[in-house]
PDB file of C-alpha atoms in Angstrom:
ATOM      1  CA  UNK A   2     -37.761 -30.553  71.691  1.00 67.00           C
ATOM      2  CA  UNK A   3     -37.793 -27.046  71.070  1.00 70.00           C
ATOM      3  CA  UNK A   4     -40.406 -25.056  73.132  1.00 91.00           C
ATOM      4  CA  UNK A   5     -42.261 -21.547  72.378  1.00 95.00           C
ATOM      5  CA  UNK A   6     -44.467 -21.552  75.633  1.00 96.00           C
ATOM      6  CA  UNK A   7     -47.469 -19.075  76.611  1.00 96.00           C
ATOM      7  CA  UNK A   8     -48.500 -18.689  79.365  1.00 91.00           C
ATOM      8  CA  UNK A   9     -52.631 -18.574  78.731  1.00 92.00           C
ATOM      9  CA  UNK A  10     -54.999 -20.402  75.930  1.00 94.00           C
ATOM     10  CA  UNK A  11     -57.895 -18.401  76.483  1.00 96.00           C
ATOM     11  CA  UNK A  12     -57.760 -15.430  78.535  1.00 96.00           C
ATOM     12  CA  UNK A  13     -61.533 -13.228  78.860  1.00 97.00           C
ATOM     13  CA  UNK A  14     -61.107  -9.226  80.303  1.00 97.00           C
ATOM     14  CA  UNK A  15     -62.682  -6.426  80.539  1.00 97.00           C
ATOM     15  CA  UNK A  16     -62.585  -2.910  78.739  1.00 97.00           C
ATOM     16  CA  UNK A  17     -60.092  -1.141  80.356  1.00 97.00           C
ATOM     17  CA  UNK A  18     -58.169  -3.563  82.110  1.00 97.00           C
ATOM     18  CA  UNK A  19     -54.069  -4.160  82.052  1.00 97.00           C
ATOM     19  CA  UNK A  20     -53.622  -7.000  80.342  1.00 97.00           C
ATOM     20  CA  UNK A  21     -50.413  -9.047  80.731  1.00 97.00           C
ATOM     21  CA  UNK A  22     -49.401 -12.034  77.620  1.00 97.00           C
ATOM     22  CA  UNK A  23     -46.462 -13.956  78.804  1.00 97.00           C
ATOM     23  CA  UNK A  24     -44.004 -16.082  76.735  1.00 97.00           C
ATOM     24  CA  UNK A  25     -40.890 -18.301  77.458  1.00 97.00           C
ATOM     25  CA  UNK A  26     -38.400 -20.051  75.136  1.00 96.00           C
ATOM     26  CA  UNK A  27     -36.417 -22.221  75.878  1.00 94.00           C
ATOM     27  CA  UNK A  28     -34.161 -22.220  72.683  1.00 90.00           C
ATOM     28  CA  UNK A  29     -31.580 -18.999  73.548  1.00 91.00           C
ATOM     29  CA  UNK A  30     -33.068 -16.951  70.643  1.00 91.00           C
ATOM     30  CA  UNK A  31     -31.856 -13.465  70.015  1.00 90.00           C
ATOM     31  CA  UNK A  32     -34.881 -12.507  68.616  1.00 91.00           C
ATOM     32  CA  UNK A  33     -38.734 -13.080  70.075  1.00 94.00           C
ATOM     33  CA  UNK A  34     -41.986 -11.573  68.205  1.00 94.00           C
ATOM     34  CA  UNK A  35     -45.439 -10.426  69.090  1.00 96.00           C
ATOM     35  CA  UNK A  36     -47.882 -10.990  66.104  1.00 96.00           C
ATOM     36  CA  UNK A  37     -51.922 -10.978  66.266  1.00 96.00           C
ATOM     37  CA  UNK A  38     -53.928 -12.768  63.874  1.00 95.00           C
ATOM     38  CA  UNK A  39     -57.322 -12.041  62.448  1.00 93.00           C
ATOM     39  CA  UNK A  40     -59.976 -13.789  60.023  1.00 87.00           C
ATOM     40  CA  UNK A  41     -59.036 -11.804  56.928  1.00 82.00           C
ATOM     41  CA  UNK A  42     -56.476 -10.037  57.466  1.00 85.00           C
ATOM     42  CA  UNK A  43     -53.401 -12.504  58.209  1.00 86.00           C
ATOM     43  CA  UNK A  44     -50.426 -12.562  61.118  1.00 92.00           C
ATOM     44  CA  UNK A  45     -49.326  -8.573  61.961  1.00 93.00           C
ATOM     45  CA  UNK A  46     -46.156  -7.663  63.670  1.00 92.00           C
ATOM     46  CA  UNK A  47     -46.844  -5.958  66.702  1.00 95.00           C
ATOM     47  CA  UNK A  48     -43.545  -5.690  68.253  1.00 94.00           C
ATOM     48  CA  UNK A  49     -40.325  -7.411  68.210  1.00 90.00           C
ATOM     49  CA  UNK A  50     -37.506  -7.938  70.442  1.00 92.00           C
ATOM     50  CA  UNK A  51     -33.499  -8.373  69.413  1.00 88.00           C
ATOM     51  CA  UNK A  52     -32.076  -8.371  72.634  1.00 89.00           C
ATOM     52  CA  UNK A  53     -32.872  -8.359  76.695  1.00 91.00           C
ATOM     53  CA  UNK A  54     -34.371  -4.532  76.818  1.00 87.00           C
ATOM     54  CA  UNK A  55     -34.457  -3.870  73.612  1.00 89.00           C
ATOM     55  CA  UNK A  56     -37.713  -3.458  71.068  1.00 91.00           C
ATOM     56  CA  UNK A  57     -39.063  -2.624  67.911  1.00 89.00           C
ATOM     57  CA  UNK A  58     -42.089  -1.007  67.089  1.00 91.00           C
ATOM     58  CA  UNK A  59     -43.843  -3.354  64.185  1.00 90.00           C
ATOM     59  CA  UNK A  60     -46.920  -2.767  62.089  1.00 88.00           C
ATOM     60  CA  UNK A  61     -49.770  -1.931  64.220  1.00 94.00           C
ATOM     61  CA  UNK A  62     -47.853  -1.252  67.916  1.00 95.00           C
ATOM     62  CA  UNK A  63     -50.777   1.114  69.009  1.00 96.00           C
ATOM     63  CA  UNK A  64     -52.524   0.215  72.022  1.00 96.00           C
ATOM     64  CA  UNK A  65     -49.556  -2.224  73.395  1.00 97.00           C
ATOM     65  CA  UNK A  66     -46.280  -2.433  74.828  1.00 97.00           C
ATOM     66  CA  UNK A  67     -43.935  -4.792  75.431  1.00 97.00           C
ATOM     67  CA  UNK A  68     -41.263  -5.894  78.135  1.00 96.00           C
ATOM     68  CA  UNK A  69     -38.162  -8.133  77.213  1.00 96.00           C
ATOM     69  CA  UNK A  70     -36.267  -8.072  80.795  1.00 94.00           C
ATOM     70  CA  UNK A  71     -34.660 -12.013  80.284  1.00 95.00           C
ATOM     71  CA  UNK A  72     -33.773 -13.462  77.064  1.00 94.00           C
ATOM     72  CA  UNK A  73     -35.877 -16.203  77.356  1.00 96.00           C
ATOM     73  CA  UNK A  74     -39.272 -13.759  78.245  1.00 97.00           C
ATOM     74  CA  UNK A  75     -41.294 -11.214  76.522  1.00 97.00           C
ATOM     75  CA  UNK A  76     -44.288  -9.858  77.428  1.00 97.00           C
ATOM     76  CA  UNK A  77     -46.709  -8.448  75.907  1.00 98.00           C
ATOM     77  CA  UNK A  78     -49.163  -5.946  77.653  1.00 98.00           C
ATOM     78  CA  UNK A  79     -52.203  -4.138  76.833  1.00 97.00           C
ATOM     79  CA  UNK A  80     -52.405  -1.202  78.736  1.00 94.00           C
ATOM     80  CA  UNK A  81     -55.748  -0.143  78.665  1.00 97.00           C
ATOM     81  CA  UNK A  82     -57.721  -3.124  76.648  1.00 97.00           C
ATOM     82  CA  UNK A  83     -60.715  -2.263  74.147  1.00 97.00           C
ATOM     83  CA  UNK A  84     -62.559  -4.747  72.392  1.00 97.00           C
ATOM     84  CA  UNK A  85     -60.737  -4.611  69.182  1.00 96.00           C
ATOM     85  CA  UNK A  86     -58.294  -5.942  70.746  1.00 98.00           C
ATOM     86  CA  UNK A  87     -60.004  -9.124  70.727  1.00 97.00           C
ATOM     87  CA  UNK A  88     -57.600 -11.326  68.681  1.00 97.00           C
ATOM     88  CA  UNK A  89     -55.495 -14.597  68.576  1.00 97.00           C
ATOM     89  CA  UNK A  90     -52.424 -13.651  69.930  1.00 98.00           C
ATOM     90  CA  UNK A  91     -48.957 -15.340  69.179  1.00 97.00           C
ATOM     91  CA  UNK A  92     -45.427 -15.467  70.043  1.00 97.00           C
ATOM     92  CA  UNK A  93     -42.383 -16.759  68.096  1.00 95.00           C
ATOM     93  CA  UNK A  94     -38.362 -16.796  68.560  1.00 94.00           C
ATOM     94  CA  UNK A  95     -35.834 -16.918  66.297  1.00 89.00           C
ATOM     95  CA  UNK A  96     -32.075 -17.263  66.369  1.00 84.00           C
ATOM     96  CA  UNK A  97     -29.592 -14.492  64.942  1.00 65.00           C
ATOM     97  CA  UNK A  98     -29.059 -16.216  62.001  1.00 61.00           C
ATOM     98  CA  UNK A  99     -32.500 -15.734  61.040  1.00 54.00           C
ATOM     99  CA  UNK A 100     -34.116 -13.070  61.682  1.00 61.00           C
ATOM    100  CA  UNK A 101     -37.602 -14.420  60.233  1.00 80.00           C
ATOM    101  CA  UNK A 102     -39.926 -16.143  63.341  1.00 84.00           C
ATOM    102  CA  UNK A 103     -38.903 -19.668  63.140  1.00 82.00           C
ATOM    103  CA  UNK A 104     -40.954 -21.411  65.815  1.00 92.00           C
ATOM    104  CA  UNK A 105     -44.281 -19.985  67.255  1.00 95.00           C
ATOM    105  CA  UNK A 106     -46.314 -20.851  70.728  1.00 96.00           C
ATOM    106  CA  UNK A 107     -49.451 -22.062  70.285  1.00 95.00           C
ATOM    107  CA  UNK A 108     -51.336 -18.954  70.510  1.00 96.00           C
ATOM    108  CA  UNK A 109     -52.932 -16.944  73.210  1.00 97.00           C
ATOM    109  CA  UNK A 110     -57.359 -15.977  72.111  1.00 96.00           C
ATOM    110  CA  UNK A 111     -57.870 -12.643  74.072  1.00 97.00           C
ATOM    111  CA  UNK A 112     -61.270 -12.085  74.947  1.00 97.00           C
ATOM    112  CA  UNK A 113     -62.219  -8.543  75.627  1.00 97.00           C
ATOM    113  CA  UNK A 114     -65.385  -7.544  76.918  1.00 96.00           C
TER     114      UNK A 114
ATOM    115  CA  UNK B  29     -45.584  -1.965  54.212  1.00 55.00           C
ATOM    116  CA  UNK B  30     -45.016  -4.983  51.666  1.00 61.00           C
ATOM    117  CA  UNK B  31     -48.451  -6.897  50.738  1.00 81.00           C
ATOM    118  CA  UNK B  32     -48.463 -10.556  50.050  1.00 89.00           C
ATOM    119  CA  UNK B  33     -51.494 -11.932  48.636  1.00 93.00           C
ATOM    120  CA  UNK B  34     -51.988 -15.302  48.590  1.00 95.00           C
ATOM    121  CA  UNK B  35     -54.422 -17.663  45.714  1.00 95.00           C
ATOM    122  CA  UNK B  36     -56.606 -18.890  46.399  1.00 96.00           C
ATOM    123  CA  UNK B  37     -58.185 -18.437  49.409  1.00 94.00           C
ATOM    124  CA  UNK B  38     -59.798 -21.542  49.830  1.00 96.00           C
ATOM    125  CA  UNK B  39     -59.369 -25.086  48.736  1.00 97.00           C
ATOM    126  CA  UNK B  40     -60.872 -28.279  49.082  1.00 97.00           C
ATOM    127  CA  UNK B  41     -60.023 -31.532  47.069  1.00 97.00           C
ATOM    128  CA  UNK B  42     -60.240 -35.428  47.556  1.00 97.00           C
ATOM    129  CA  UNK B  43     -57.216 -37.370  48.997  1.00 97.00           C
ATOM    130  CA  UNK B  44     -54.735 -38.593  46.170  1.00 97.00           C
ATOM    131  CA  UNK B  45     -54.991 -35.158  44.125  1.00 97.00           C
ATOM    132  CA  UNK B  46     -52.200 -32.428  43.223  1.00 97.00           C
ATOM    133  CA  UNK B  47     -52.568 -28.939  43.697  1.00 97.00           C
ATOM    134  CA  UNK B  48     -50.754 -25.630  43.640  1.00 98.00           C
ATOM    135  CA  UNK B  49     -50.799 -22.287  46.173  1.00 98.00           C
ATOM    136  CA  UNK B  50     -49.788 -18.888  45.276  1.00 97.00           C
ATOM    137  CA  UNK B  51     -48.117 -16.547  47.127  1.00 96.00           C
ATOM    138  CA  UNK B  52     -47.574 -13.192  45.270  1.00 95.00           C
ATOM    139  CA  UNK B  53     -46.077  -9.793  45.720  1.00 92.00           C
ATOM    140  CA  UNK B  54     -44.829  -6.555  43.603  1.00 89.00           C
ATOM    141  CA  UNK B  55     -41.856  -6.028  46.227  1.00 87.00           C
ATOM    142  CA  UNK B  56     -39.048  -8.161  46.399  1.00 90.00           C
ATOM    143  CA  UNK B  57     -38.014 -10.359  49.267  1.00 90.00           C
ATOM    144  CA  UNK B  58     -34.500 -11.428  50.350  1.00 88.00           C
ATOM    145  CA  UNK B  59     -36.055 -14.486  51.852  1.00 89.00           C
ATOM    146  CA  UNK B  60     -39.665 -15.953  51.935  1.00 93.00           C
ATOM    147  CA  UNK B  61     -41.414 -19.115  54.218  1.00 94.00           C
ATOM    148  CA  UNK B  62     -43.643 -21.349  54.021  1.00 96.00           C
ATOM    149  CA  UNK B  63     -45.755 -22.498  57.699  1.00 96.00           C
ATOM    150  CA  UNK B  64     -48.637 -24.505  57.786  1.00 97.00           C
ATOM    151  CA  UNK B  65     -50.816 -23.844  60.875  1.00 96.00           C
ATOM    152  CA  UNK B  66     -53.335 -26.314  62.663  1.00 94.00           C
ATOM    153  CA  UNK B  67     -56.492 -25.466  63.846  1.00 89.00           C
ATOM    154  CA  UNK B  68     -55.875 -24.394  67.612  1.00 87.00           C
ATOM    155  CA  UNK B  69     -52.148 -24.179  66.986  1.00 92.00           C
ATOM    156  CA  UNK B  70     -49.389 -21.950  65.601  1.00 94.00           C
ATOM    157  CA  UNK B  71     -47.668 -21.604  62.471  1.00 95.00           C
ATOM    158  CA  UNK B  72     -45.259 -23.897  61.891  1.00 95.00           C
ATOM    159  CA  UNK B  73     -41.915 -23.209  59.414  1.00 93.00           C
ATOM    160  CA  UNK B  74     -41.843 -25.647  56.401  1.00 96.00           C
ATOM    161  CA  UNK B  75     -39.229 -24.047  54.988  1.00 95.00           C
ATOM    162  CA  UNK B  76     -37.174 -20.498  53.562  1.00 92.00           C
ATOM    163  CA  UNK B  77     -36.193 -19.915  50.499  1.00 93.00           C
ATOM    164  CA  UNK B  78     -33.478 -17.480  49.648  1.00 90.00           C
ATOM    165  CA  UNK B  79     -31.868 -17.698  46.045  1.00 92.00           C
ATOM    166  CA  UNK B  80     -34.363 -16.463  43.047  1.00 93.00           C
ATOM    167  CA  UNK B  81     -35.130 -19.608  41.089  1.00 95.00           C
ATOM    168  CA  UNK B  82     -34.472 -21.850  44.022  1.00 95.00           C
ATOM    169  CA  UNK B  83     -36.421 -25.082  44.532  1.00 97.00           C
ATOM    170  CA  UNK B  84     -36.855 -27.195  47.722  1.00 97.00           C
ATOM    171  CA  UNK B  85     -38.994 -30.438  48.492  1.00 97.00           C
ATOM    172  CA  UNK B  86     -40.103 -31.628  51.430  1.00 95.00           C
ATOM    173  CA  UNK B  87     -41.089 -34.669  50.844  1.00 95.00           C
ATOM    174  CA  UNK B  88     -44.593 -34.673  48.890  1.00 97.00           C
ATOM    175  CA  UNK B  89     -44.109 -30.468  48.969  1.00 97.00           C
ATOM    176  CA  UNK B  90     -42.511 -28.716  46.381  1.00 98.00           C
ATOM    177  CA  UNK B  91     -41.498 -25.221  47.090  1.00 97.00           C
ATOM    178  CA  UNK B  92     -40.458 -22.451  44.214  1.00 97.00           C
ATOM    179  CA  UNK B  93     -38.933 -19.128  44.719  1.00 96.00           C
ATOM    180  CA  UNK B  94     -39.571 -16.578  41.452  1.00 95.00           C
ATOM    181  CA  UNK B  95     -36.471 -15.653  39.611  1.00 95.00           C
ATOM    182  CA  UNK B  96     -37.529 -12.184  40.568  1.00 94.00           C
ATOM    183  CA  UNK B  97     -38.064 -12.836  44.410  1.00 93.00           C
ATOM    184  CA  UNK B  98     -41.492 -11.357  44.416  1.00 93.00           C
ATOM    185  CA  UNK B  99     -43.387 -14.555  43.970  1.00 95.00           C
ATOM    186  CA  UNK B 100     -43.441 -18.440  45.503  1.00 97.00           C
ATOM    187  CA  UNK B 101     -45.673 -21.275  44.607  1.00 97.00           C
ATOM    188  CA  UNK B 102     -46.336 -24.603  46.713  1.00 98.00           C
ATOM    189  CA  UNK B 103     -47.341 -27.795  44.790  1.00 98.00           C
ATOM    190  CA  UNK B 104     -48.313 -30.427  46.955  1.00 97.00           C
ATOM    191  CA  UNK B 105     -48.253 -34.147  45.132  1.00 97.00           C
ATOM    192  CA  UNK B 106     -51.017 -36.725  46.339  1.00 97.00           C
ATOM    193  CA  UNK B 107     -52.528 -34.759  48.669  1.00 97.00           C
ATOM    194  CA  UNK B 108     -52.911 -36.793  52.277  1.00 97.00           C
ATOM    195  CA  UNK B 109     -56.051 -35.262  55.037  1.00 96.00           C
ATOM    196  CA  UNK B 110     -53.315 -35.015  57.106  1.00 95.00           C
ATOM    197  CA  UNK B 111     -51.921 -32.084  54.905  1.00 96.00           C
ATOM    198  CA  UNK B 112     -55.099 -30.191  55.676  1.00 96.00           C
ATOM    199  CA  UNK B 113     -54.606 -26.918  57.436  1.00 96.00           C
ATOM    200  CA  UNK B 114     -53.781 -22.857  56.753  1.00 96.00           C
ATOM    201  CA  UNK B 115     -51.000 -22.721  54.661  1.00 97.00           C
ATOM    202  CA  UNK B 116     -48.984 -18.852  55.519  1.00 96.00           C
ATOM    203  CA  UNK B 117     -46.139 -17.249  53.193  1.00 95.00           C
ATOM    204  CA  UNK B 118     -43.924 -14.648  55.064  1.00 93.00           C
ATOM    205  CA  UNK B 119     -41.415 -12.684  52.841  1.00 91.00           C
ATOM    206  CA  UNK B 120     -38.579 -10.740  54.441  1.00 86.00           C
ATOM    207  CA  UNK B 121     -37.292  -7.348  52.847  1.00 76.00           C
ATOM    208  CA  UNK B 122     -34.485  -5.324  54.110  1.00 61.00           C
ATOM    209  CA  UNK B 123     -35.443  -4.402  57.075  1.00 53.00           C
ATOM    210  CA  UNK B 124     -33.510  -6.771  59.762  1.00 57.00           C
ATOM    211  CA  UNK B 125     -36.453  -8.651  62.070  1.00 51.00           C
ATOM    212  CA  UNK B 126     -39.610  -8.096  60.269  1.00 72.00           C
ATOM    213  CA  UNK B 127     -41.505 -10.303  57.922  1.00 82.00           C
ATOM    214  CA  UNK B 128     -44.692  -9.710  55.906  1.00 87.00           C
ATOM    215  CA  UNK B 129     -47.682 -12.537  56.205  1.00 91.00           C
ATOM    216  CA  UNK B 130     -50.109 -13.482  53.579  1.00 92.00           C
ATOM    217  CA  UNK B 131     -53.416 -14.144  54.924  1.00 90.00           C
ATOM    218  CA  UNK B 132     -53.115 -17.909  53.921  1.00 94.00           C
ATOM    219  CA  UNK B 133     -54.544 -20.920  51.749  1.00 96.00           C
ATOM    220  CA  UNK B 134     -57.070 -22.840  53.778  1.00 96.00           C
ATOM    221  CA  UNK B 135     -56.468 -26.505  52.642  1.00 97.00           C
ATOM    222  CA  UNK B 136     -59.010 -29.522  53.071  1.00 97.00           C
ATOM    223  CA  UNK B 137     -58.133 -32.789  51.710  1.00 97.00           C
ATOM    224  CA  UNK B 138     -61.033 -35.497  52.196  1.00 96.00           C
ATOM    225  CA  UNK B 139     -60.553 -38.888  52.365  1.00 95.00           C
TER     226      UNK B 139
END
């Protein structure tokens, strides 16, 4: 069965703290997403990934970056967290057929206090 | 940035019922999808549509595509609790890689 794995449920930090969001897939996808969703106002694109090192900036990449060193691995980091940051946080793949994020992880809720 | 919006925002019906979700937009798409999403899980894909005019089911789910591409409907047919959950559109436009979320239907079908 096709996996989209991250690595934390819940995760609670404080203001000002690196913050590091892990996911694996194990599906060989080209292409591997960051999105954050909020009450209101729906999934947004944070970054995305086509390729090992490569990224794209998406909607609202301010405040984050993002590491893609092994296909099957991006990460998404906070660098300096504030507390609108506090979000649900998920990852998807896709293959390059479809560029679209076909299969999501379960979701990371960031705590920041 | 392309907006989606999606109608309504809420719903709640008893089991056995039909109903209908919007998903609207005044940009055109080449592709849009449909997930549903659990409580405490992620989206999952239900399924693209590409072609203007195109219709797929998935079994009790009936998915539309506008002739235009700016607009998709769901009907769901006898309406199960176990369809309950956020239903998401996502259109696609040009740009390779990134697709635009609605901020969902919340569905709740009592038995």
């Amino acid at each position: 069965d096709v996996k989209v794995t991250q690595s934390s449920r819940y995760l609670v930090k404080r203001t000002g703290e690196k913050v590091f969001l892990e996911c694996v897939q194990d599906m060989d996808h080209e292409n591997m997403f960051w999105y954050r969703q909020d009450p209101g106002l729906g999934l947004r694109l944070i970054y995305f990934s086509y390729d090992v090192k490569m990224k794209e900036k998406g909607d609202i990449p301010e405040g984050y970056s993002v590491s893609r060193e092994k296909k099957e691995r991006f990460s998404l980091i906070l660098e300096s967290a504030s507390t609108n940051q506090t979000s649900m946080y998920l990852c998807a793949s896709s293959s390059v057929q479809g560029p679209q994020p076909q299969h999501f992880g379960d979701g990371t809720r960031l705590s920041i206090l | 940035t392309q907006l989606l919006e999606q109608s309504p925002q809420f719903l709640s019906i008893q089991e056995g019922e039909n109903l209908t979700v919007y998903c609207n937009s005044s940009s055109v798409f080449s592709s849009l999808q449909w997930y549903r999403q659990e409580p405490g899980e992620g989206p999952v894909l239900l399924v693209t549509v590409v072609t203007g005019g195109e219709v797929k089911k998935l079994k009790r789910l009936t998915f539309q595509f506008g002739d235009a591409r700016k607009d998709s409907s769901l009907h769901i047919t006898a309406a199960q609790p176990g369809d309950t959950g956020l239903y998401l559109c996502a259109g696609k436009g040009g740009y390779a890689g990134k697709s635009t979320f609605g901020d969902g239907t919340t569905l709740t079908v009592k038995p």
